mmCIF file of C-alpha atoms in Angstrom:
data_model
loop_
_atom_site.group_PDB
_atom_site.id
_atom_site.type_symbol
_atom_site.label_atom_id
_atom_site.label_comp_id
_atom_site.label_asym_id
_atom_site.label_seq_id
_atom_site.Cartn_x
_atom_site.Cartn_y
_atom_site.Cartn_z
ATOM 1 C CA MET A 1402 39.731 -46.047 1.174
ATOM 2 C CA THR A 1403 39.875 -45.544 4.833
ATOM 3 C CA ARG A 1404 36.878 -43.968 6.287
ATOM 4 C CA GLN A 1405 37.061 -40.273 6.766
ATOM 5 C CA LEU A 1406 35.569 -38.457 9.982
ATOM 6 C CA GLY A 1407 34.923 -35.317 7.747
ATOM 7 C CA SER A 1408 33.367 -32.824 10.086
ATOM 8 C CA GLY A 1409 31.097 -32.615 12.949
ATOM 9 C CA LYS A 1410 31.416 -34.041 16.828
ATOM 10 C CA LEU A 1411 34.254 -35.873 17.729
ATOM 11 C CA VAL A 1412 34.471 -37.891 20.648
ATOM 12 C CA ILE A 1413 37.771 -37.902 21.885
ATOM 13 C CA ALA A 1414 38.603 -41.077 24.812
ATOM 14 C CA THR A 1415 40.172 -39.461 27.331
ATOM 15 C CA HIS A 1416 39.343 -38.298 31.113
ATOM 16 C CA ASN A 1417 42.809 -36.257 30.742
ATOM 17 C CA ALA A 1418 42.221 -32.698 30.468
ATOM 18 C CA GLY A 1419 45.335 -31.900 28.862
ATOM 19 C CA LYS A 1420 45.713 -34.559 26.116
ATOM 20 C CA LEU A 1421 41.927 -33.861 25.103
ATOM 21 C CA LYS A 1422 43.500 -29.615 24.956
ATOM 22 C CA GLU A 1423 46.451 -31.453 23.098
ATOM 23 C CA ILE A 1424 44.204 -33.236 20.305
ATOM 24 C CA ALA A 1425 41.679 -30.622 20.064
ATOM 25 C CA ALA A 1426 44.219 -27.764 19.379
ATOM 26 C CA LEU A 1427 45.328 -30.479 16.631
ATOM 27 C CA LEU A 1428 42.021 -31.514 14.995
ATOM 28 C CA GLU A 1429 40.254 -28.382 15.367
ATOM 29 C CA PRO A 1430 41.542 -27.101 12.418
ATOM 30 C CA TYR A 1431 39.839 -30.315 10.241
ATOM 31 C CA GLY A 1432 35.931 -28.312 11.542
ATOM 32 C CA LEU A 1433 36.171 -31.361 14.165
ATOM 33 C CA ASP A 1434 34.348 -30.313 17.426
ATOM 34 C CA CYS A 1435 36.191 -32.388 19.771
ATOM 35 C CA ILE A 1436 34.583 -33.539 23.462
ATOM 36 C CA SER A 1437 35.839 -36.147 25.916
ATOM 37 C CA ALA A 1438 34.651 -39.296 26.764
ATOM 38 C CA GLY A 1439 34.658 -37.807 30.313
ATOM 39 C CA ALA A 1440 32.015 -34.205 29.493
ATOM 40 C CA LEU A 1441 30.096 -37.314 28.346
ATOM 41 C CA GLY A 1442 30.008 -38.813 31.494
ATOM 42 C CA LEU A 1443 31.095 -42.284 29.649
ATOM 43 C CA ALA A 1444 33.490 -45.307 32.077
ATOM 44 C CA GLU A 1445 36.593 -45.815 31.231
ATOM 45 C CA PRO A 1446 36.748 -49.570 29.692
ATOM 46 C CA ALA A 1447 39.758 -51.813 31.514
ATOM 47 C CA GLU A 1448 42.434 -51.813 29.080
ATOM 48 C CA THR A 1449 42.839 -55.387 29.292
ATOM 49 C CA GLY A 1450 43.998 -55.665 25.441
ATOM 50 C CA THR A 1451 47.846 -57.265 25.009
ATOM 51 C CA THR A 1452 49.389 -54.441 22.056
ATOM 52 C CA PHE A 1453 48.670 -50.933 22.227
ATOM 53 C CA VAL A 1454 46.264 -51.747 18.585
ATOM 54 C CA GLU A 1455 43.719 -53.627 21.508
ATOM 55 C CA ASN A 1456 43.780 -51.196 23.873
ATOM 56 C CA ALA A 1457 43.351 -48.298 21.523
ATOM 57 C CA LEU A 1458 40.504 -49.735 19.445
ATOM 58 C CA LEU A 1459 39.181 -50.965 22.416
ATOM 59 C CA LYS A 1460 39.111 -47.083 24.257
ATOM 60 C CA ALA A 1461 37.791 -45.676 21.148
ATOM 61 C CA ARG A 1462 34.939 -48.552 20.521
ATOM 62 C CA ALA A 1463 33.512 -47.918 23.667
ATOM 63 C CA ALA A 1464 33.491 -44.475 23.373
ATOM 64 C CA ALA A 1465 31.526 -44.605 20.343
ATOM 65 C CA GLU A 1466 29.157 -47.131 21.295
ATOM 66 C CA ALA A 1467 28.253 -45.420 23.922
ATOM 67 C CA SER A 1468 27.807 -42.174 22.037
ATOM 68 C CA GLY A 1469 26.534 -42.850 18.975
ATOM 69 C CA LEU A 1470 29.595 -40.910 17.528
ATOM 70 C CA PRO A 1471 33.027 -41.449 16.177
ATOM 71 C CA ALA A 1472 35.954 -42.048 18.731
ATOM 72 C CA LEU A 1473 39.485 -41.086 19.138
ATOM 73 C CA ALA A 1474 41.594 -42.967 21.221
ATOM 74 C CA ASP A 1475 45.058 -43.375 21.908
ATOM 75 C CA ASP A 1476 47.994 -45.729 23.419
ATOM 76 C CA SER A 1477 51.038 -45.628 23.929
ATOM 77 C CA GLY A 1478 54.454 -46.846 25.818
ATOM 78 C CA MET A 1479 58.161 -47.694 25.317
ATOM 79 C CA SER A 1480 59.596 -51.794 24.391
ATOM 80 C CA ALA A 1481 62.970 -52.601 25.154
ATOM 81 C CA VAL A 1482 64.144 -54.913 22.679
ATOM 82 C CA ALA A 1483 66.190 -56.953 25.359
ATOM 83 C CA LEU A 1484 63.167 -56.855 27.178
ATOM 84 C CA ASP A 1485 60.917 -58.704 24.179
ATOM 85 C CA GLY A 1486 58.888 -55.394 23.626
ATOM 86 C CA ARG A 1487 58.374 -54.779 27.127
ATOM 87 C CA PRO A 1488 57.030 -52.604 28.965
ATOM 88 C CA GLY A 1489 54.643 -52.316 25.957
ATOM 89 C CA VAL A 1490 51.246 -52.469 27.116
ATOM 90 C CA TYR A 1491 52.822 -52.515 30.409
ATOM 91 C CA THR A 1492 54.426 -48.917 30.399
ATOM 92 C CA ALA A 1493 52.165 -47.025 32.860
ATOM 93 C CA ASP A 1494 51.450 -49.985 35.104
ATOM 94 C CA TRP A 1495 55.176 -50.498 35.685
ATOM 95 C CA ALA A 1496 54.995 -46.901 37.431
ATOM 96 C CA GLU A 1497 52.448 -47.507 39.792
ATOM 97 C CA ARG A 1498 53.026 -47.709 43.663
ATOM 98 C CA GLN A 1499 51.282 -48.048 46.085
ATOM 99 C CA TRP A 1500 53.277 -44.745 48.312
ATOM 100 C CA PHE A 1501 50.791 -45.638 51.166
ATOM 101 C CA GLU A 1502 46.871 -47.053 51.083
ATOM 102 C CA GLY A 1503 44.960 -45.097 48.859
ATOM 103 C CA ASP A 1504 47.249 -43.187 47.269
ATOM 104 C CA PRO A 1505 47.953 -45.513 43.407
ATOM 105 C CA GLY A 1506 50.367 -42.662 42.756
ATOM 106 C CA ARG A 1507 53.034 -43.239 39.769
ATOM 107 C CA ASP A 1508 56.691 -42.689 40.155
ATOM 108 C CA TRP A 1509 58.734 -42.769 36.838
ATOM 109 C CA PHE A 1510 61.711 -43.334 37.892
ATOM 110 C CA MET A 1511 60.606 -46.951 39.863
ATOM 111 C CA ALA A 1512 59.724 -48.117 36.312
ATOM 112 C CA MET A 1513 62.835 -46.701 34.957
ATOM 113 C CA GLY A 1514 64.828 -48.859 37.542
ATOM 114 C CA LYS A 1515 63.040 -51.295 36.671
ATOM 115 C CA VAL A 1516 63.841 -51.369 32.915
ATOM 116 C CA GLU A 1517 67.186 -50.943 33.989
ATOM 117 C CA GLY A 1518 67.452 -53.524 37.029
ATOM 118 C CA MET A 1519 65.799 -56.098 33.563
ATOM 119 C CA ILE A 1520 68.425 -54.927 31.406
ATOM 120 C CA ALA A 1521 71.301 -55.437 33.538
ATOM 121 C CA ALA A 1522 70.311 -58.889 34.616
ATOM 122 C CA LYS A 1523 70.901 -59.875 31.153
ATOM 123 C CA GLY A 1524 74.357 -58.883 31.099
ATOM 124 C CA PRO A 1525 76.991 -56.072 29.965
ATOM 125 C CA ASP A 1526 76.270 -57.455 26.148
ATOM 126 C CA ALA A 1527 72.180 -57.399 26.746
ATOM 127 C CA PRO A 1528 71.135 -54.440 23.696
ATOM 128 C CA ARG A 1529 69.966 -50.918 24.633
ATOM 129 C CA ASP A 1530 67.925 -50.698 21.517
ATOM 130 C CA ALA A 1531 64.077 -49.270 22.603
ATOM 131 C CA TRP A 1532 61.173 -48.140 20.823
ATOM 132 C CA PHE A 1533 58.237 -45.543 21.837
ATOM 133 C CA SER A 1534 55.235 -46.387 20.349
ATOM 134 C CA CYS A 1535 52.042 -44.683 19.585
ATOM 135 C CA VAL A 1536 48.906 -46.156 18.201
ATOM 136 C CA LEU A 1537 45.603 -43.302 17.244
ATOM 137 C CA ALA A 1538 42.629 -45.514 16.787
ATOM 138 C CA ILE A 1539 38.716 -44.375 15.225
ATOM 139 C CA ALA A 1540 36.326 -45.936 15.868
ATOM 140 C CA TRP A 1541 32.609 -45.284 14.073
ATOM 141 C CA PRO A 1542 28.973 -46.050 16.159
ATOM 142 C CA ASP A 1543 28.475 -49.078 13.256
ATOM 143 C CA GLY A 1544 32.026 -51.039 14.214
ATOM 144 C CA ASP A 1545 34.188 -49.290 10.988
ATOM 145 C CA TYR A 1546 37.533 -48.420 12.846
ATOM 146 C CA ALA A 1547 40.829 -46.956 11.356
ATOM 147 C CA VAL A 1548 44.472 -47.307 13.220
ATOM 148 C CA TYR A 1549 47.421 -45.593 12.776
ATOM 149 C CA GLU A 1550 50.828 -46.451 14.066
ATOM 150 C CA GLY A 1551 53.695 -43.970 15.104
ATOM 151 C CA ARG A 1552 57.365 -44.731 16.528
ATOM 152 C CA CYS A 1553 60.023 -43.151 17.348
ATOM 153 C CA ASP A 1554 63.325 -45.362 18.008
ATOM 154 C CA GLY A 1555 66.180 -44.934 20.268
ATOM 155 C CA GLN A 1556 68.895 -46.401 22.794
ATOM 156 C CA LEU A 1557 67.980 -47.074 26.412
ATOM 157 C CA THR A 1558 70.940 -44.681 29.191
ATOM 158 C CA TRP A 1559 71.195 -45.547 31.957
ATOM 159 C CA PRO A 1560 71.479 -43.032 34.739
ATOM 160 C CA PRO A 1561 68.389 -40.772 33.789
ATOM 161 C CA ARG A 1562 68.974 -37.200 32.462
ATOM 162 C CA GLY A 1563 67.077 -34.033 31.984
ATOM 163 C CA ASN A 1564 63.974 -32.792 33.508
ATOM 164 C CA LEU A 1565 61.363 -32.254 30.558
ATOM 165 C CA GLY A 1566 59.227 -34.421 29.507
ATOM 166 C CA PHE A 1567 56.921 -37.038 30.585
ATOM 167 C CA GLY A 1568 57.017 -41.431 31.724
ATOM 168 C CA TYR A 1569 60.415 -42.657 30.145
ATOM 169 C CA ASP A 1570 61.751 -39.757 28.588
ATOM 170 C CA PRO A 1571 64.585 -39.181 30.843
ATOM 171 C CA VAL A 1572 66.591 -42.716 29.980
ATOM 172 C CA PHE A 1573 65.382 -42.491 25.972
ATOM 173 C CA VAL A 1574 67.930 -41.609 23.405
ATOM 174 C CA PRO A 1575 66.161 -41.408 20.064
ATOM 175 C CA ASN A 1576 68.768 -41.832 17.100
ATOM 176 C CA GLY A 1577 70.519 -39.422 15.596
ATOM 177 C CA TYR A 1578 70.745 -37.498 19.072
ATOM 178 C CA GLU A 1579 72.668 -37.426 21.786
ATOM 179 C CA GLN A 1580 70.286 -35.804 24.495
ATOM 180 C CA THR A 1581 67.640 -37.574 26.187
ATOM 181 C CA PHE A 1582 63.836 -36.600 25.402
ATOM 182 C CA ALA A 1583 63.685 -35.048 28.965
ATOM 183 C CA GLU A 1584 66.864 -33.534 27.663
ATOM 184 C CA LEU A 1585 65.661 -32.316 24.404
ATOM 185 C CA GLN A 1586 62.895 -29.054 24.070
ATOM 186 C CA PRO A 1587 59.723 -29.998 23.673
ATOM 187 C CA SER A 1588 59.826 -28.454 19.816
ATOM 188 C CA GLN A 1589 62.331 -30.862 19.224
ATOM 189 C CA LYS A 1590 60.726 -33.914 20.835
ATOM 190 C CA GLN A 1591 57.874 -33.022 19.098
ATOM 191 C CA ALA A 1592 59.510 -32.662 15.697
ATOM 192 C CA ILE A 1593 60.207 -36.586 16.145
ATOM 193 C CA SER A 1594 58.053 -37.969 18.313
ATOM 194 C CA HIS A 1595 55.746 -41.248 17.976
ATOM 195 C CA ARG A 1596 52.949 -39.155 18.935
ATOM 196 C CA SER A 1597 53.884 -36.857 16.374
ATOM 197 C CA ASP A 1598 54.047 -39.758 13.594
ATOM 198 C CA ALA A 1599 51.073 -40.606 14.076
ATOM 199 C CA PHE A 1600 49.136 -37.759 14.518
ATOM 200 C CA ALA A 1601 50.931 -36.981 11.169
ATOM 201 C CA LYS A 1602 49.661 -40.087 9.596
ATOM 202 C CA LEU A 1603 45.975 -39.379 10.871
ATOM 203 C CA THR A 1604 45.980 -36.223 9.299
ATOM 204 C CA ALA A 1605 47.665 -37.369 5.944
ATOM 205 C CA ASP A 1606 45.175 -39.782 5.314
ATOM 206 C CA GLN A 1607 41.665 -37.951 7.188
ATOM 207 C CA PHE A 1608 42.485 -35.060 6.019
ATOM 208 C CA GLY A 1609 44.721 -35.335 2.727
ATOM 209 C CA SER A 1610 47.238 -32.970 4.899
ATOM 210 C CA SER A 1611 50.353 -33.457 7.304
ATOM 211 C CA MET B 1297 89.596 -58.752 74.781
ATOM 212 C CA THR B 1298 88.894 -56.093 72.620
ATOM 213 C CA ARG B 1299 90.487 -52.192 73.187
ATOM 214 C CA GLN B 1300 88.644 -50.023 75.159
ATOM 215 C CA LEU B 1301 87.342 -46.577 74.151
ATOM 216 C CA GLY B 1302 87.089 -45.834 77.738
ATOM 217 C CA SER B 1303 85.701 -41.986 77.632
ATOM 218 C CA GLY B 1304 86.837 -38.423 76.004
ATOM 219 C CA LYS B 1305 86.950 -37.471 72.842
ATOM 220 C CA LEU B 1306 85.412 -39.887 69.632
ATOM 221 C CA VAL B 1307 85.535 -38.786 65.814
ATOM 222 C CA ILE B 1308 82.552 -39.899 64.017
ATOM 223 C CA ALA B 1309 83.632 -40.136 60.684
ATOM 224 C CA THR B 1310 80.604 -38.710 58.843
ATOM 225 C CA HIS B 1311 79.858 -35.312 57.218
ATOM 226 C CA ASN B 1312 75.646 -36.039 57.580
ATOM 227 C CA ALA B 1313 74.713 -33.955 61.061
ATOM 228 C CA GLY B 1314 71.924 -36.163 61.674
ATOM 229 C CA LYS B 1315 73.745 -39.168 61.852
ATOM 230 C CA LEU B 1316 76.786 -37.329 64.067
ATOM 231 C CA LYS B 1317 73.772 -35.985 66.115
ATOM 232 C CA GLU B 1318 71.662 -39.724 66.503
ATOM 233 C CA ILE B 1319 74.951 -41.320 67.391
ATOM 234 C CA ALA B 1320 76.534 -38.404 69.517
ATOM 235 C CA ALA B 1321 72.701 -39.054 71.640
ATOM 236 C CA LEU B 1322 73.682 -42.871 71.712
ATOM 237 C CA LEU B 1323 77.367 -42.797 73.273
ATOM 238 C CA GLU B 1324 77.002 -39.102 75.244
ATOM 239 C CA PRO B 1325 75.768 -41.631 78.515
ATOM 240 C CA TYR B 1326 79.161 -43.772 78.418
ATOM 241 C CA GLY B 1327 81.451 -40.254 79.230
ATOM 242 C CA LEU B 1328 81.999 -40.064 75.176
ATOM 243 C CA ASP B 1329 82.738 -36.476 73.364
ATOM 244 C CA CYS B 1330 81.383 -36.703 69.790
ATOM 245 C CA ILE B 1331 82.874 -34.488 67.588
ATOM 246 C CA SER B 1332 82.424 -35.133 63.709
ATOM 247 C CA ALA B 1333 85.155 -35.427 61.485
ATOM 248 C CA GLY B 1334 83.377 -32.835 58.930
ATOM 249 C CA ALA B 1335 83.765 -30.423 62.056
ATOM 250 C CA LEU B 1336 87.453 -31.198 62.134
ATOM 251 C CA GLY B 1337 87.913 -30.354 58.257
ATOM 252 C CA LEU B 1338 88.749 -33.789 57.394
ATOM 253 C CA ALA B 1339 88.279 -34.952 53.776
ATOM 254 C CA GLU B 1340 85.731 -38.018 53.151
ATOM 255 C CA PRO B 1341 87.495 -40.713 51.613
ATOM 256 C CA ALA B 1342 86.488 -42.450 48.646
ATOM 257 C CA GLU B 1343 84.350 -45.941 49.567
ATOM 258 C CA THR B 1344 86.295 -48.427 47.807
ATOM 259 C CA GLY B 1345 86.270 -51.520 50.038
ATOM 260 C CA THR B 1346 83.851 -53.919 48.481
ATOM 261 C CA THR B 1347 82.587 -54.958 51.969
ATOM 262 C CA PHE B 1348 79.975 -53.113 54.293
ATOM 263 C CA VAL B 1349 83.637 -53.837 56.901
ATOM 264 C CA GLU B 1350 86.254 -52.605 54.666
ATOM 265 C CA ASN B 1351 84.357 -49.564 54.023
ATOM 266 C CA ALA B 1352 83.453 -48.938 58.002
ATOM 267 C CA LEU B 1353 87.085 -49.476 58.552
ATOM 268 C CA LEU B 1354 88.766 -47.239 55.978
ATOM 269 C CA LYS B 1355 86.646 -44.521 56.845
ATOM 270 C CA ALA B 1356 87.005 -45.191 60.546
ATOM 271 C CA ARG B 1357 90.569 -45.573 60.043
ATOM 272 C CA ALA B 1358 91.057 -42.347 57.906
ATOM 273 C CA ALA B 1359 89.535 -40.384 60.500
ATOM 274 C CA ALA B 1360 91.697 -41.530 63.708
ATOM 275 C CA GLU B 1361 95.175 -41.209 61.721
ATOM 276 C CA ALA B 1362 93.826 -38.061 60.321
ATOM 277 C CA SER B 1363 92.733 -37.192 63.915
ATOM 278 C CA GLY B 1364 95.003 -38.841 66.287
ATOM 279 C CA LEU B 1365 91.851 -39.573 67.777
ATOM 280 C CA PRO B 1366 89.503 -42.863 67.885
ATOM 281 C CA ALA B 1367 86.965 -42.253 65.474
ATOM 282 C CA LEU B 1368 84.106 -44.483 64.823
ATOM 283 C CA ALA B 1369 82.443 -44.844 61.455
ATOM 284 C CA ASP B 1370 79.727 -46.824 59.572
ATOM 285 C CA ASP B 1371 78.593 -48.347 56.528
ATOM 286 C CA SER B 1372 74.965 -50.102 56.103
ATOM 287 C CA GLY B 1373 73.119 -51.265 53.335
ATOM 288 C CA MET B 1374 70.596 -54.021 51.672
ATOM 289 C CA SER B 1375 71.593 -57.384 49.962
ATOM 290 C CA ALA B 1376 69.618 -59.144 48.427
ATOM 291 C CA VAL B 1377 69.708 -63.610 48.508
ATOM 292 C CA ALA B 1378 68.590 -63.644 44.665
ATOM 293 C CA LEU B 1379 71.647 -60.548 43.573
ATOM 294 C CA ASP B 1380 73.800 -62.563 45.339
ATOM 295 C CA GLY B 1381 74.238 -60.240 48.114
ATOM 296 C CA ARG B 1382 73.743 -56.795 45.991
ATOM 297 C CA PRO B 1383 73.268 -53.975 45.434
ATOM 298 C CA GLY B 1384 75.428 -54.469 49.504
ATOM 299 C CA VAL B 1385 78.184 -51.869 49.266
ATOM 300 C CA TYR B 1386 76.435 -50.720 46.323
ATOM 301 C CA THR B 1387 73.148 -49.958 47.482
ATOM 302 C CA ALA B 1388 73.466 -45.474 47.336
ATOM 303 C CA ASP B 1389 75.132 -45.808 44.261
ATOM 304 C CA TRP B 1390 72.534 -47.624 42.400
ATOM 305 C CA ALA B 1391 69.978 -44.801 43.638
ATOM 306 C CA GLU B 1392 72.496 -41.293 42.093
ATOM 307 C CA ARG B 1393 70.817 -39.838 39.445
ATOM 308 C CA GLN B 1394 71.620 -37.232 37.776
ATOM 309 C CA TRP B 1395 68.492 -35.574 37.421
ATOM 310 C CA PHE B 1396 70.076 -33.116 34.851
ATOM 311 C CA GLU B 1397 73.793 -31.613 35.235
ATOM 312 C CA GLY B 1398 75.431 -30.668 38.589
ATOM 313 C CA ASP B 1399 72.136 -32.403 40.538
ATOM 314 C CA PRO B 1400 73.817 -35.730 41.446
ATOM 315 C CA GLY B 1401 70.587 -36.347 43.530
ATOM 316 C CA ARG B 1402 69.626 -40.058 44.990
ATOM 317 C CA ASP B 1403 66.247 -41.476 43.654
ATOM 318 C CA TRP B 1404 65.333 -44.500 46.214
ATOM 319 C CA PHE B 1405 62.264 -45.925 44.054
ATOM 320 C CA MET B 1406 64.696 -45.911 40.857
ATOM 321 C CA ALA B 1407 66.850 -47.943 43.338
ATOM 322 C CA MET B 1408 64.005 -49.925 44.439
ATOM 323 C CA GLY B 1409 63.087 -50.489 40.519
ATOM 324 C CA LYS B 1410 66.202 -51.448 39.995
ATOM 325 C CA VAL B 1411 66.362 -54.403 42.388
ATOM 326 C CA GLU B 1412 63.052 -55.331 41.528
ATOM 327 C CA GLY B 1413 63.510 -55.585 38.063
ATOM 328 C CA MET B 1414 66.848 -57.125 38.544
ATOM 329 C CA ILE B 1415 65.170 -60.148 40.739
ATOM 330 C CA ALA B 1416 61.956 -60.121 37.950
ATOM 331 C CA ALA B 1417 64.075 -60.922 35.276
ATOM 332 C CA LYS B 1418 65.292 -64.348 37.099
ATOM 333 C CA GLY B 1419 61.716 -65.340 37.029
ATOM 334 C CA PRO B 1420 58.439 -65.422 39.644
ATOM 335 C CA ASP B 1421 60.803 -68.235 41.692
ATOM 336 C CA ALA B 1422 63.755 -66.302 42.295
ATOM 337 C CA PRO B 1423 64.592 -65.929 46.336
ATOM 338 C CA ARG B 1424 63.064 -62.689 47.471
ATOM 339 C CA ASP B 1425 65.154 -62.656 50.677
ATOM 340 C CA ALA B 1426 67.243 -59.775 51.853
ATOM 341 C CA TRP B 1427 68.763 -58.089 54.817
ATOM 342 C CA PHE B 1428 69.689 -54.854 56.052
ATOM 343 C CA SER B 1429 73.768 -55.017 57.317
ATOM 344 C CA CYS B 1430 75.214 -52.450 59.755
ATOM 345 C CA VAL B 1431 79.146 -52.099 60.246
ATOM 346 C CA LEU B 1432 80.439 -50.053 62.987
ATOM 347 C CA ALA B 1433 84.427 -49.776 62.929
ATOM 348 C CA ILE B 1434 86.397 -48.227 65.686
ATOM 349 C CA ALA B 1435 89.347 -47.784 64.735
ATOM 350 C CA TRP B 1436 92.310 -45.993 67.154
ATOM 351 C CA PRO B 1437 95.122 -43.607 65.576
ATOM 352 C CA ASP B 1438 98.321 -46.614 66.512
ATOM 353 C CA GLY B 1439 96.173 -49.198 63.999
ATOM 354 C CA ASP B 1440 94.187 -51.344 66.096
ATOM 355 C CA TYR B 1441 90.163 -51.045 65.714
ATOM 356 C CA ALA B 1442 87.362 -53.088 66.718
ATOM 357 C CA VAL B 1443 84.283 -54.018 64.059
ATOM 358 C CA TYR B 1444 80.578 -54.580 64.841
ATOM 359 C CA GLU B 1445 78.273 -55.951 62.319
ATOM 360 C CA GLY B 1446 74.280 -55.638 62.803
ATOM 361 C CA ARG B 1447 71.371 -57.292 59.987
ATOM 362 C CA CYS B 1448 67.853 -57.457 60.262
ATOM 363 C CA ASP B 1449 66.592 -60.430 57.794
ATOM 364 C CA GLY B 1450 63.428 -60.341 55.895
ATOM 365 C CA GLN B 1451 61.756 -60.157 52.283
ATOM 366 C CA LEU B 1452 60.950 -57.683 50.003
ATOM 367 C CA THR B 1453 57.322 -56.651 48.695
ATOM 368 C CA TRP B 1454 56.478 -55.290 45.408
ATOM 369 C CA PRO B 1455 55.433 -52.597 44.607
ATOM 370 C CA PRO B 1456 56.768 -50.277 47.821
ATOM 371 C CA ARG B 1457 54.618 -49.453 50.584
ATOM 372 C CA GLY B 1458 54.495 -46.698 53.469
ATOM 373 C CA ASN B 1459 56.099 -43.290 53.598
ATOM 374 C CA LEU B 1460 57.810 -43.460 56.460
ATOM 375 C CA GLY B 1461 61.592 -44.495 57.226
ATOM 376 C CA PHE B 1462 64.629 -44.076 54.561
ATOM 377 C CA GLY B 1463 66.100 -45.632 51.415
ATOM 378 C CA TYR B 1464 64.737 -49.574 50.431
ATOM 379 C CA ASP B 1465 62.691 -49.259 53.634
ATOM 380 C CA PRO B 1466 59.088 -49.132 51.626
ATOM 381 C CA VAL B 1467 60.082 -53.109 49.603
ATOM 382 C CA PHE B 1468 61.605 -54.755 53.217
ATOM 383 C CA VAL B 1469 59.387 -56.266 54.837
ATOM 384 C CA PRO B 1470 61.292 -57.920 58.418
ATOM 385 C CA ASN B 1471 60.805 -61.045 59.123
ATOM 386 C CA GLY B 1472 58.311 -61.875 61.338
ATOM 387 C CA TYR B 1473 56.250 -58.455 60.439
ATOM 388 C CA GLU B 1474 53.216 -57.779 57.500
ATOM 389 C CA GLN B 1475 54.508 -54.566 57.578
ATOM 390 C CA THR B 1476 57.480 -53.290 55.808
ATOM 391 C CA PHE B 1477 60.266 -50.512 57.268
ATOM 392 C CA ALA B 1478 58.358 -47.506 55.765
ATOM 393 C CA GLU B 1479 55.175 -48.783 57.413
ATOM 394 C CA LEU B 1480 56.592 -49.179 60.453
ATOM 395 C CA GLN B 1481 56.491 -46.404 63.342
ATOM 396 C CA PRO B 1482 60.163 -45.841 63.474
ATOM 397 C CA SER B 1483 59.997 -47.133 67.518
ATOM 398 C CA GLN B 1484 59.307 -50.604 66.313
ATOM 399 C CA LYS B 1485 61.408 -50.409 63.188
ATOM 400 C CA GLN B 1486 64.617 -49.425 66.021
ATOM 401 C CA ALA B 1487 63.748 -52.275 67.847
ATOM 402 C CA ILE B 1488 64.398 -54.849 65.396
ATOM 403 C CA SER B 1489 66.907 -52.516 63.060
ATOM 404 C CA HIS B 1490 70.110 -53.642 62.023
ATOM 405 C CA ARG B 1491 71.457 -50.516 63.356
ATOM 406 C CA SER B 1492 70.663 -51.123 66.831
ATOM 407 C CA ASP B 1493 72.170 -54.431 66.303
ATOM 408 C CA ALA B 1494 75.063 -53.247 65.886
ATOM 409 C CA PHE B 1495 75.057 -50.567 68.637
ATOM 410 C CA ALA B 1496 73.987 -53.199 70.784
ATOM 411 C CA LYS B 1497 76.621 -55.407 69.583
ATOM 412 C CA LEU B 1498 79.123 -52.219 70.382
ATOM 413 C CA THR B 1499 77.709 -50.532 73.177
ATOM 414 C CA ALA B 1500 78.442 -55.002 75.032
ATOM 415 C CA ASP B 1501 81.728 -55.008 74.017
ATOM 416 C CA GLN B 1502 83.017 -51.945 74.936
ATOM 417 C CA PHE B 1503 80.956 -51.003 77.970
ATOM 418 C CA GLY B 1504 79.228 -54.128 79.499
ATOM 419 C CA SER B 1505 75.690 -52.663 78.555
ATOM 420 C CA SER B 1506 73.214 -53.001 75.921
#
């Protein structure tokens, strides 16, 4: 049986204020007091893993070891069948651009273009299937851990469509829909997203509810 | 011998005010009175050619036939050796995106990503050589024409660098330079650009000067 968090303090291993707020809102109903790794002054470990599970675990473990508290981390990304699962853990790396020195911003349209170019190079019959993954990892200071993996399958379209969402959303059409993630309303996307799927698995296992 | 424009009216087959201004400034010293195709109410023909020369000529011819005056048109783009010359005449098409319905904007970083993805798919040893082309075509109402082709050779770099210039400039390092076209000052770029090369050939041939 999976180790249970119970109630009390939980470190959220993110320096992203928006992500902390979203996760805290989901977990506070279960009596968890969420604190960000950034607020504790913890360093962000390098994401050296080759899978989402490895990256989520190394972030959760680093935060649990440094804080002495249970810690939750996530890792997520998009994988294309024609590219043997890439960009995968390199989802954000492919969007890194050096617009000018000292400004390593992200450009998601550049990243979408790279994905499209790599698939296009394989010819018109290359599969357009892709999936979004979200892995949530909980690590305890004694080394115990739990992992929950969410997934959303779909097809890559071109050119990008829609101005909602984030990342590769404008090229991803979830199965059963005609719109891209960037054309769907946030509530529609949330109902089927990889992130919701992972959180549903976590709360079902940890708190006996979805 | 090439037909000479002499002095008088010349239709510039562009609906782009910036391009008209730039071309007019270059040609007015030679006694040419430049008028834009847009100001004459001429329609823009579809660029159905498969080469820069075809596209420049079809634009110049359409404007010359419709106006009864000599007309100048240009077509330009970037060609990658590893992609057998693509995007080439599709240079701008690769940047077309449907951000949301009714907004067919251009995103050059998306286009740069697509080029990079197609080259990356060919493996780490794929050639990074590329060239920019600019073709200037003059057409007379009687069907005569002249064509001038400018070129600038270089290498494609990744990720994009620099915030000057236009189009694929942030990934194009001209031969003999370390900076991309988007890192070079406009005067440096102008000294070596495909467009300057084409205009130098035109003015040398038409007016006996460069």
